Coordinates of C-alpha atoms in Angstrom, one line a residue:
X1 CA 25.0 6.6 15.3
X2 CA 22.5 3.9 14.9
X3 CA 21.8 1.6 12.1
X4 CA 19.8 2.9 9.3
X5 CA 15.9 2.2 9.6
X6 CA 14.8 -0.5 7.2
X7 CA 12.2 0.2 4.5
X8 CA 11.6 -3.7 4.3
X9 CA 10.9 -3.9 8.1
X10 CA 8.8 -0.9 8.3
X11 CA 6.6 -2.5 5.4
X12 CA 6.4 -5.8 7.4
X13 CA 5.3 -4.0 10.4
X14 CA 2.7 -2.1 8.5
X15 CA 1.3 -5.1 7.0
X16 CA 1.3 -7.1 10.2
X17 CA -0.2 -4.1 12.1
X18 CA -2.9 -3.9 9.5
X19 CA -3.6 -7.7 9.9
X20 CA -3.9 -7.3 13.7
X21 CA -6.3 -4.6 13.5
X22 CA -8.5 -6.1 11.0
X23 CA -8.6 -9.4 12.9
X24 CA -8.5 -8.3 16.5
X25 CA -9.9 -4.6 16.3
X26 CA -8.4 -1.6 17.8
X27 CA -8.8 -2.6 21.4
X28 CA -6.8 -5.6 21.1
X29 CA -4.1 -3.9 19.0
X30 CA -0.5 -4.4 20.7
X31 CA 3.0 -3.8 19.7
X32 CA 3.7 -7.3 20.8
X33 CA 1.3 -9.0 18.3
X34 CA 2.7 -6.8 15.5
X35 CA 6.3 -7.8 16.6
X36 CA 5.1 -11.5 16.7
X37 CA 3.6 -11.5 13.1
X38 CA 6.0 -9.3 11.6
X39 CA 9.2 -10.7 12.8
X40 CA 10.5 -7.5 13.7
X41 CA 12.0 -6.9 17.0
X42 CA 9.9 -4.3 19.5
X43 CA 13.0 -2.2 19.6
X44 CA 12.9 -1.8 15.8
X45 CA 9.2 -1.1 15.8
X46 CA 9.8 1.7 18.5
X47 CA 12.5 3.3 16.3
X48 CA 10.0 3.4 13.4
X49 CA 6.9 4.3 15.6
X50 CA 6.7 6.6 18.6
X51 CA 3.9 4.7 20.2
X52 CA 1.4 1.9 19.6
X53 CA -1.1 4.7 18.4
X54 CA 1.3 5.9 15.7
X55 CA 1.8 2.4 14.3
X56 CA -1.9 2.0 14.2
X57 CA -2.7 5.2 12.6
X58 CA 0.2 4.6 10.1
X59 CA -1.0 1.1 9.4
X60 CA -4.7 2.4 9.0
X61 CA -3.9 5.5 6.9
X62 CA -1.6 3.5 4.5
X63 CA -4.3 1.0 3.9
X64 CA -6.5 3.4 2.4
X65 CA -6.0 5.4 -1.0
X66 CA -6.4 9.0 -1.3
X67 CA -9.3 9.6 -3.8
X68 CA -8.6 11.7 -6.9
X69 CA -9.8 15.5 -7.0
X70 CA -12.0 15.9 -9.9
X71 CA -11.9 19.1 -11.7
X72 CA -15.1 19.4 -14.1
X73 CA -15.5 23.1 -13.6
X74 CA -18.9 22.3 -12.1
X75 CA -19.8 21.9 -8.1
X76 CA -22.5 19.2 -9.1
X77 CA -20.3 17.3 -11.6
X78 CA -17.2 17.4 -9.1
X79 CA -19.2 16.2 -6.6
X80 CA -20.9 13.3 -8.6
X81 CA -17.4 12.2 -9.8
X82 CA -15.8 12.5 -6.2
X83 CA -18.8 10.7 -4.5
X84 CA -18.8 8.1 -7.1
X85 CA -15.2 7.4 -6.4
X86 CA -15.3 7.3 -2.9
X87 CA -18.5 5.1 -2.6
X88 CA -16.3 1.7 -2.5
X89 CA -14.3 2.9 0.3
X90 CA -17.4 4.1 2.4
X91 CA -19.1 0.8 1.7
X92 CA -16.2 -1.6 2.2
X93 CA -17.0 -3.6 5.6
X94 CA -13.4 -3.8 6.5
X95 CA -13.0 -0.1 6.4
X96 CA -16.3 0.5 8.3
X97 CA -15.4 -2.0 11.1
X98 CA -11.9 -0.1 11.4
X99 CA -13.5 3.2 11.3
X100 CA -16.0 2.3 13.9
X101 CA -13.2 0.9 16.1
X102 CA -11.1 3.8 15.6
X103 CA -13.6 6.2 16.7
X104 CA -14.7 4.1 19.7
X105 CA -11.0 3.9 20.7
X106 CA -10.5 7.9 20.1
X107 CA -13.3 8.7 22.5
X108 CA -11.5 7.1 25.2
X109 CA -7.7 8.2 24.3
X110 CA -7.2 11.8 23.6
X111 CA -3.8 10.9 21.8
X112 CA -5.3 8.6 19.5
X113 CA -8.1 11.2 18.9
X114 CA -5.7 13.8 17.8
X115 CA -4.0 11.3 15.5
X116 CA -7.2 10.1 13.9
X117 CA -8.2 13.8 13.6
X118 CA -5.2 14.7 11.8
X119 CA -5.2 11.5 9.5
X120 CA -8.8 12.6 8.6
X121 CA -7.9 16.3 8.1
X122 CA -5.3 15.1 5.4
X123 CA -7.6 12.8 3.7
X124 CA -10.3 15.5 3.3
X125 CA -7.8 17.2 0.9
X126 CA -10.1 16.4 -2.2
X127 CA -13.2 17.7 -0.7
X128 CA -11.4 21.0 0.4
X129 CA -10.2 21.5 -2.9
X130 CA -13.7 21.0 -4.5
X131 CA -15.2 23.4 -1.9
X132 CA -12.4 26.1 -2.6
X133 CA -12.6 25.9 -6.2
X134 CA -16.5 26.3 -6.0
X135 CA -16.3 29.1 -3.5
X136 CA -14.0 31.0 -6.1
X137 CA -16.6 30.4 -8.9
X138 CA -19.3 31.4 -6.5
X139 CA -20.9 28.1 -6.5
X140 CA -21.1 28.0 -2.8
X141 CA -22.5 30.7 -0.5
X142 CA -20.1 33.0 1.1
X143 CA -21.9 32.2 4.3
X144 CA -20.9 28.5 4.3
X145 CA -17.5 27.5 5.7
X146 CA -15.5 24.5 4.8
X147 CA -16.5 22.5 7.9
X148 CA -20.3 23.0 7.3
X149 CA -19.7 22.3 3.6
X150 CA -17.9 19.1 4.2
X151 CA -20.7 17.8 6.5
X152 CA -23.1 18.5 3.5
X153 CA -20.7 17.1 1.0
X154 CA -19.6 14.0 2.8
X155 CA -22.1 13.5 5.8
X156 CA -24.4 11.3 3.7
X157 CA -21.9 8.8 2.8
X158 CA -20.2 8.8 6.4
X159 CA -23.6 8.3 8.2
X160 CA -24.5 5.7 5.5
X161 CA -21.4 3.8 6.0
X162 CA -21.9 3.6 9.7
X163 CA -25.6 2.9 9.9
X164 CA -26.5 1.5 6.4
X165 CA -23.6 0.1 4.6
X166 CA -25.3 -2.1 2.2
X167 CA -27.6 0.8 0.9
X168 CA -24.6 2.7 -0.3
X169 CA -24.3 0.5 -3.4
X170 CA -28.0 1.8 -4.3
X171 CA -27.4 5.3 -3.6
X172 CA -28.4 7.4 -6.8
X173 CA -25.3 10.0 -6.3
X174 CA -26.8 12.1 -8.8
X175 CA -30.0 12.7 -7.0
X176 CA -28.0 12.9 -3.7
X177 CA -26.1 15.7 -5.0
X178 CA -29.2 17.5 -6.4
X179 CA -30.4 17.4 -2.6
X180 CA -27.2 18.8 -1.5
X181 CA -26.8 21.7 -3.9
X182 CA -29.5 23.9 -2.5
X183 CA -28.0 23.8 0.9
X184 CA -24.6 24.9 -0.7
X185 CA -25.5 27.3 -3.3
X186 CA -26.0 31.2 -2.8

């Protein structure tokens, strides 16, 4: 029977991994550099994480908080509250750089792509709940599936964060939601 895994060592690895990916980027991210910065042996890292990609995704996932899911009883108000709460995440230059790096690396690495998709699926929980509640209330057309609704509800922020990050700070969220609603409603 092996030694129990140390929570403190895990935290040091995750902090070091985040530092490495922020400073060097996804392409330069290595277990060796995480071991050097964290002071944790590579063998210990591999006891906690199956691969470089597993550590990378865990570090990125742990660095972003999951936004709250508003429940106002109105699709419009839920979307306004939700998008207002996620605006700082999408406008953050570090998150933007990491997201772009991860997307580019995922295009070349199927394992990383699958892990990135899993992370994003978990993070889309609030949007899914908003969608499901609105669908039950009849606020969303029965012809619109979740993926299409997600693209309508979060697409402008995701694209804006990639191509116009500074403008996100000035987006009139209520006006944006008012433009989305006709695409979603019956």
